[in-house]
PDB file of C-alpha atoms in Angstrom:
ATOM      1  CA  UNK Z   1     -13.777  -1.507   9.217  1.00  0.00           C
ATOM      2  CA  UNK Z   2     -15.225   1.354  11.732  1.00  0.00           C
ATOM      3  CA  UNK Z   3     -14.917  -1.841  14.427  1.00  0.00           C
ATOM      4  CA  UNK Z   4     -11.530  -2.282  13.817  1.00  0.00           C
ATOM      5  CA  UNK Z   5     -10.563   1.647  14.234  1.00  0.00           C
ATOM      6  CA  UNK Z   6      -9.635   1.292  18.104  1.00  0.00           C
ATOM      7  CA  UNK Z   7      -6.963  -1.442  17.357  1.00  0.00           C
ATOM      8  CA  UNK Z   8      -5.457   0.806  14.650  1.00  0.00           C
ATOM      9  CA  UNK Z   9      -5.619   4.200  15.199  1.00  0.00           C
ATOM     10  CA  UNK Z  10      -3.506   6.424  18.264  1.00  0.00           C
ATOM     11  CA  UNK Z  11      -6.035   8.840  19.125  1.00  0.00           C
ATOM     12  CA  UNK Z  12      -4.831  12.021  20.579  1.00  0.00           C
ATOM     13  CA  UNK Z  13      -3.679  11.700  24.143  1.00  0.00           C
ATOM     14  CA  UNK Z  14      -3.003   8.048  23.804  1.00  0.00           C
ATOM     15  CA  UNK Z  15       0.898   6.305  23.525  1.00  0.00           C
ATOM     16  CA  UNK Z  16       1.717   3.939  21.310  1.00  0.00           C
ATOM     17  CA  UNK Z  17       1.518   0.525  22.844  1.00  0.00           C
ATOM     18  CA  UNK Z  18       4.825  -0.803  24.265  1.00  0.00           C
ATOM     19  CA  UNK Z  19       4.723  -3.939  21.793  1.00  0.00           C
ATOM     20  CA  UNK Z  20       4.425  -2.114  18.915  1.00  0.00           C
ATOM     21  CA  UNK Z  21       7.779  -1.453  16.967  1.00  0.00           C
ATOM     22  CA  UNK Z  22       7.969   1.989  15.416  1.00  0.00           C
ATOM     23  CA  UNK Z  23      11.834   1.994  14.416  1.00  0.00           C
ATOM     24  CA  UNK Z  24      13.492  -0.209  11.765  1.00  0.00           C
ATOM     25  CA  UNK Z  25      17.483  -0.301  11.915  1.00  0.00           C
ATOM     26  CA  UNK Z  26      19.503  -1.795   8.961  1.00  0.00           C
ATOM     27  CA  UNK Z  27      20.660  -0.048   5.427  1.00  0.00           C
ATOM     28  CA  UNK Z  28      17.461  -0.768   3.227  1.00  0.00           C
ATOM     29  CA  UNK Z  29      15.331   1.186   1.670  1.00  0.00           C
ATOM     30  CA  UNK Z  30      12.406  -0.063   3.760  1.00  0.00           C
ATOM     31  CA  UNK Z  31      14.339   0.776   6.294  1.00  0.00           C
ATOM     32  CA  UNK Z  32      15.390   4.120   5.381  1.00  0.00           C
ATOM     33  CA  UNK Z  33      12.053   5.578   5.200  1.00  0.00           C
ATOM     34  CA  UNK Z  34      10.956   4.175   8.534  1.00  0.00           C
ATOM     35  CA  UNK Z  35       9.123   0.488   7.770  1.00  0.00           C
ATOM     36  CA  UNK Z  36       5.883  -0.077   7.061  1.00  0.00           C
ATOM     37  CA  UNK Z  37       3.799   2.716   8.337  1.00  0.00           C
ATOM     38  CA  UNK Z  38       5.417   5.138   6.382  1.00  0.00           C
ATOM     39  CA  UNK Z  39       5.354   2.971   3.797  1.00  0.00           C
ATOM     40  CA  UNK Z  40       1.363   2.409   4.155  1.00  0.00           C
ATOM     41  CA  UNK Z  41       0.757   6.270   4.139  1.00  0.00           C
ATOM     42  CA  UNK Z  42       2.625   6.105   0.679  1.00  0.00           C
ATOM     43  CA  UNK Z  43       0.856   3.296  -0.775  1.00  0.00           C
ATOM     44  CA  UNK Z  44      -2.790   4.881   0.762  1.00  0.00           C
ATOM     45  CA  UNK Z  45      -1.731   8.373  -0.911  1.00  0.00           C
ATOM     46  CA  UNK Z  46      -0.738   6.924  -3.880  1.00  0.00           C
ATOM     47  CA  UNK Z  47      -2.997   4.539  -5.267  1.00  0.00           C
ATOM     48  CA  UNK Z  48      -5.642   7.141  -3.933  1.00  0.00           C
ATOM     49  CA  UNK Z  49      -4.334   9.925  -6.577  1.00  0.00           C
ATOM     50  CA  UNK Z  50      -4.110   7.241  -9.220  1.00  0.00           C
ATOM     51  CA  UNK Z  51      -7.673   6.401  -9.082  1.00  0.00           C
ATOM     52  CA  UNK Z  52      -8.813  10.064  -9.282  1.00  0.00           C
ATOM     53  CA  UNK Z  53      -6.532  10.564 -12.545  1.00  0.00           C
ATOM     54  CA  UNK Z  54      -8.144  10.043 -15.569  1.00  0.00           C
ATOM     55  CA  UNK Z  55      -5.356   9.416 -17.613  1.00  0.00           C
ATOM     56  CA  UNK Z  56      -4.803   5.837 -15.356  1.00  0.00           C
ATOM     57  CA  UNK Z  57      -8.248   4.099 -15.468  1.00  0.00           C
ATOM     58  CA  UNK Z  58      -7.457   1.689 -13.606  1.00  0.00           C
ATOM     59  CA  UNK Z  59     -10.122  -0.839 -13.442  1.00  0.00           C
ATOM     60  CA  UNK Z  60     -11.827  -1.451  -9.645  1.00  0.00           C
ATOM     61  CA  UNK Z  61     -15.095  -3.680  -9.154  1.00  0.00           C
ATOM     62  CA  UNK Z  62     -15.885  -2.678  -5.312  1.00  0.00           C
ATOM     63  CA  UNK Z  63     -15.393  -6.111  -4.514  1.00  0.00           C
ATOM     64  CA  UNK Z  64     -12.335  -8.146  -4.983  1.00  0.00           C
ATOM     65  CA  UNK Z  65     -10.598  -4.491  -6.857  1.00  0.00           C
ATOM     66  CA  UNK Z  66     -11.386  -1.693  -4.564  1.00  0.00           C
ATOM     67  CA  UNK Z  67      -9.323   0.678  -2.749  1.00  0.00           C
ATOM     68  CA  UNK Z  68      -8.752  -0.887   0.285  1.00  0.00           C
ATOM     69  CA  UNK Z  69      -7.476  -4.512  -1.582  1.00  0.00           C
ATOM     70  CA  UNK Z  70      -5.256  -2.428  -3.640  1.00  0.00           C
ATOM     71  CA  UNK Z  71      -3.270  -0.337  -1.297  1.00  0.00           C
ATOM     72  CA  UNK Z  72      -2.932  -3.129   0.903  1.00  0.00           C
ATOM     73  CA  UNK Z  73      -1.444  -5.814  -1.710  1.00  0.00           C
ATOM     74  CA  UNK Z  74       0.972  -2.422  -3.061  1.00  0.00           C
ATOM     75  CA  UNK Z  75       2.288  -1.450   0.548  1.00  0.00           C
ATOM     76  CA  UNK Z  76       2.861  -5.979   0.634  1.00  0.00           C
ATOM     77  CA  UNK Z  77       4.706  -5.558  -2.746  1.00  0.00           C
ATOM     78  CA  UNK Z  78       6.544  -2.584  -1.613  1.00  0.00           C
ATOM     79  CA  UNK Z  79       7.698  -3.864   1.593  1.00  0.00           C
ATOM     80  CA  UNK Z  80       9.237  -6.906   0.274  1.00  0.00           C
ATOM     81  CA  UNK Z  81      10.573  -5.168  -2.566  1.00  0.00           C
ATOM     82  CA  UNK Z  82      12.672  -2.570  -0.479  1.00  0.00           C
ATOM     83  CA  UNK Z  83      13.642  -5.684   2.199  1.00  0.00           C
ATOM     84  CA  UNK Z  84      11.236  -5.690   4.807  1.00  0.00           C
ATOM     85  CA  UNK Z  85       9.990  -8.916   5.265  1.00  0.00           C
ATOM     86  CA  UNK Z  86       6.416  -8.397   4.570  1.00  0.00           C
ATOM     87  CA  UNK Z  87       5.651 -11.593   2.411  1.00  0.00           C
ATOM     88  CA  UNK Z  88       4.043 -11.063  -1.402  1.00  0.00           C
ATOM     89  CA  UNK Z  89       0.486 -13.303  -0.937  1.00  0.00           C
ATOM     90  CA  UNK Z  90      -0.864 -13.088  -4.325  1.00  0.00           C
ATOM     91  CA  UNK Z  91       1.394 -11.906  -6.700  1.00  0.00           C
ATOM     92  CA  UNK Z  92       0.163 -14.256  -9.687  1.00  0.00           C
ATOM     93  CA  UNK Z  93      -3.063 -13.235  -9.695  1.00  0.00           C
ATOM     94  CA  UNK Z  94      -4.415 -10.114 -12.044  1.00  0.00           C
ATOM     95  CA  UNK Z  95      -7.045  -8.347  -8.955  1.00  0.00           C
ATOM     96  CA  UNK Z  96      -4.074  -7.824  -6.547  1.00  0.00           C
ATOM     97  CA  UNK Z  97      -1.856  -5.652  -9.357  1.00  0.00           C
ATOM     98  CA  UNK Z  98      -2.620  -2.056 -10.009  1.00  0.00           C
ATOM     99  CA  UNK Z  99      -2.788  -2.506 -13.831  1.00  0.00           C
ATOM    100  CA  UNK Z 100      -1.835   1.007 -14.429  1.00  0.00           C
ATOM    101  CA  UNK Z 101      -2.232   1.217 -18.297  1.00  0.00           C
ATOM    102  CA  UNK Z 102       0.792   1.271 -19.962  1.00  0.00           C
ATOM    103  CA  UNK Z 103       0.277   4.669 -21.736  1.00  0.00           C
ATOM    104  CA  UNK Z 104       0.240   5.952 -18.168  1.00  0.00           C
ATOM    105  CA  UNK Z 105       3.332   4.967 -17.091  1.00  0.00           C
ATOM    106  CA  UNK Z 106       4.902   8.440 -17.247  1.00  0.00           C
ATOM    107  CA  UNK Z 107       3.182   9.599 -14.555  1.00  0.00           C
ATOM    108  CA  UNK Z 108       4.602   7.883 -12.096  1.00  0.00           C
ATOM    109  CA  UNK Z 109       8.321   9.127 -13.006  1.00  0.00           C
ATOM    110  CA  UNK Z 110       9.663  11.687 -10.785  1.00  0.00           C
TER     111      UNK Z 110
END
């Protein structure tokens, strides 16, 4: 993952490259928060505090269910759920879900 960091990452004193679209126009909700990236920061942020909180458990291997598998399938989900066009990839299998307990729920109400 290190190798990829150059092909991801803006260091300081670099621009984004010309290619790269930053802005998403349209009325959706994927759109109204800014696409993707914004999205991704979410989904990183998110699925990082519900591993640390005891009350989720939710159950990670290191291999097919770690961290990095998990935010990426939930920023997929999320994408196409608020009408970008990210596609879902493996939405009936059980490793790309969060399987938040059910008796955790709560927590993630505002």
């Amino acid at each position: 993952m290190a190798s990829m960091r150059g092909d991801c990452v803006v260091e300081p004193g670099e621009s984004v490259p010309a290619n790269v679209v930053t802005k998403v126009s349209g009325t959706s909700l994927y759109a109204q928060v800014g696409g993707v990236y914004p999205i991704a920061l979410f989904a990183d942020r998110l699925v990082d505090a519900l591993l640390l909180d005891d009350r989720c458990c939710i159950p990670i291997d290191g291999d097919k269910r770690n961290e990095a598998t998990l935010k990426y399938f939930f920023t997929e989900v999320f994408c196409n759920c608020s009408g970008g066009n990210e596609q879902i990839t493996c939405q009936e299998f059980d490793d790309t879900k969060l399987l938040v307990p059910k008796a955790a729920w709560g927590i993630l109400k505002a």
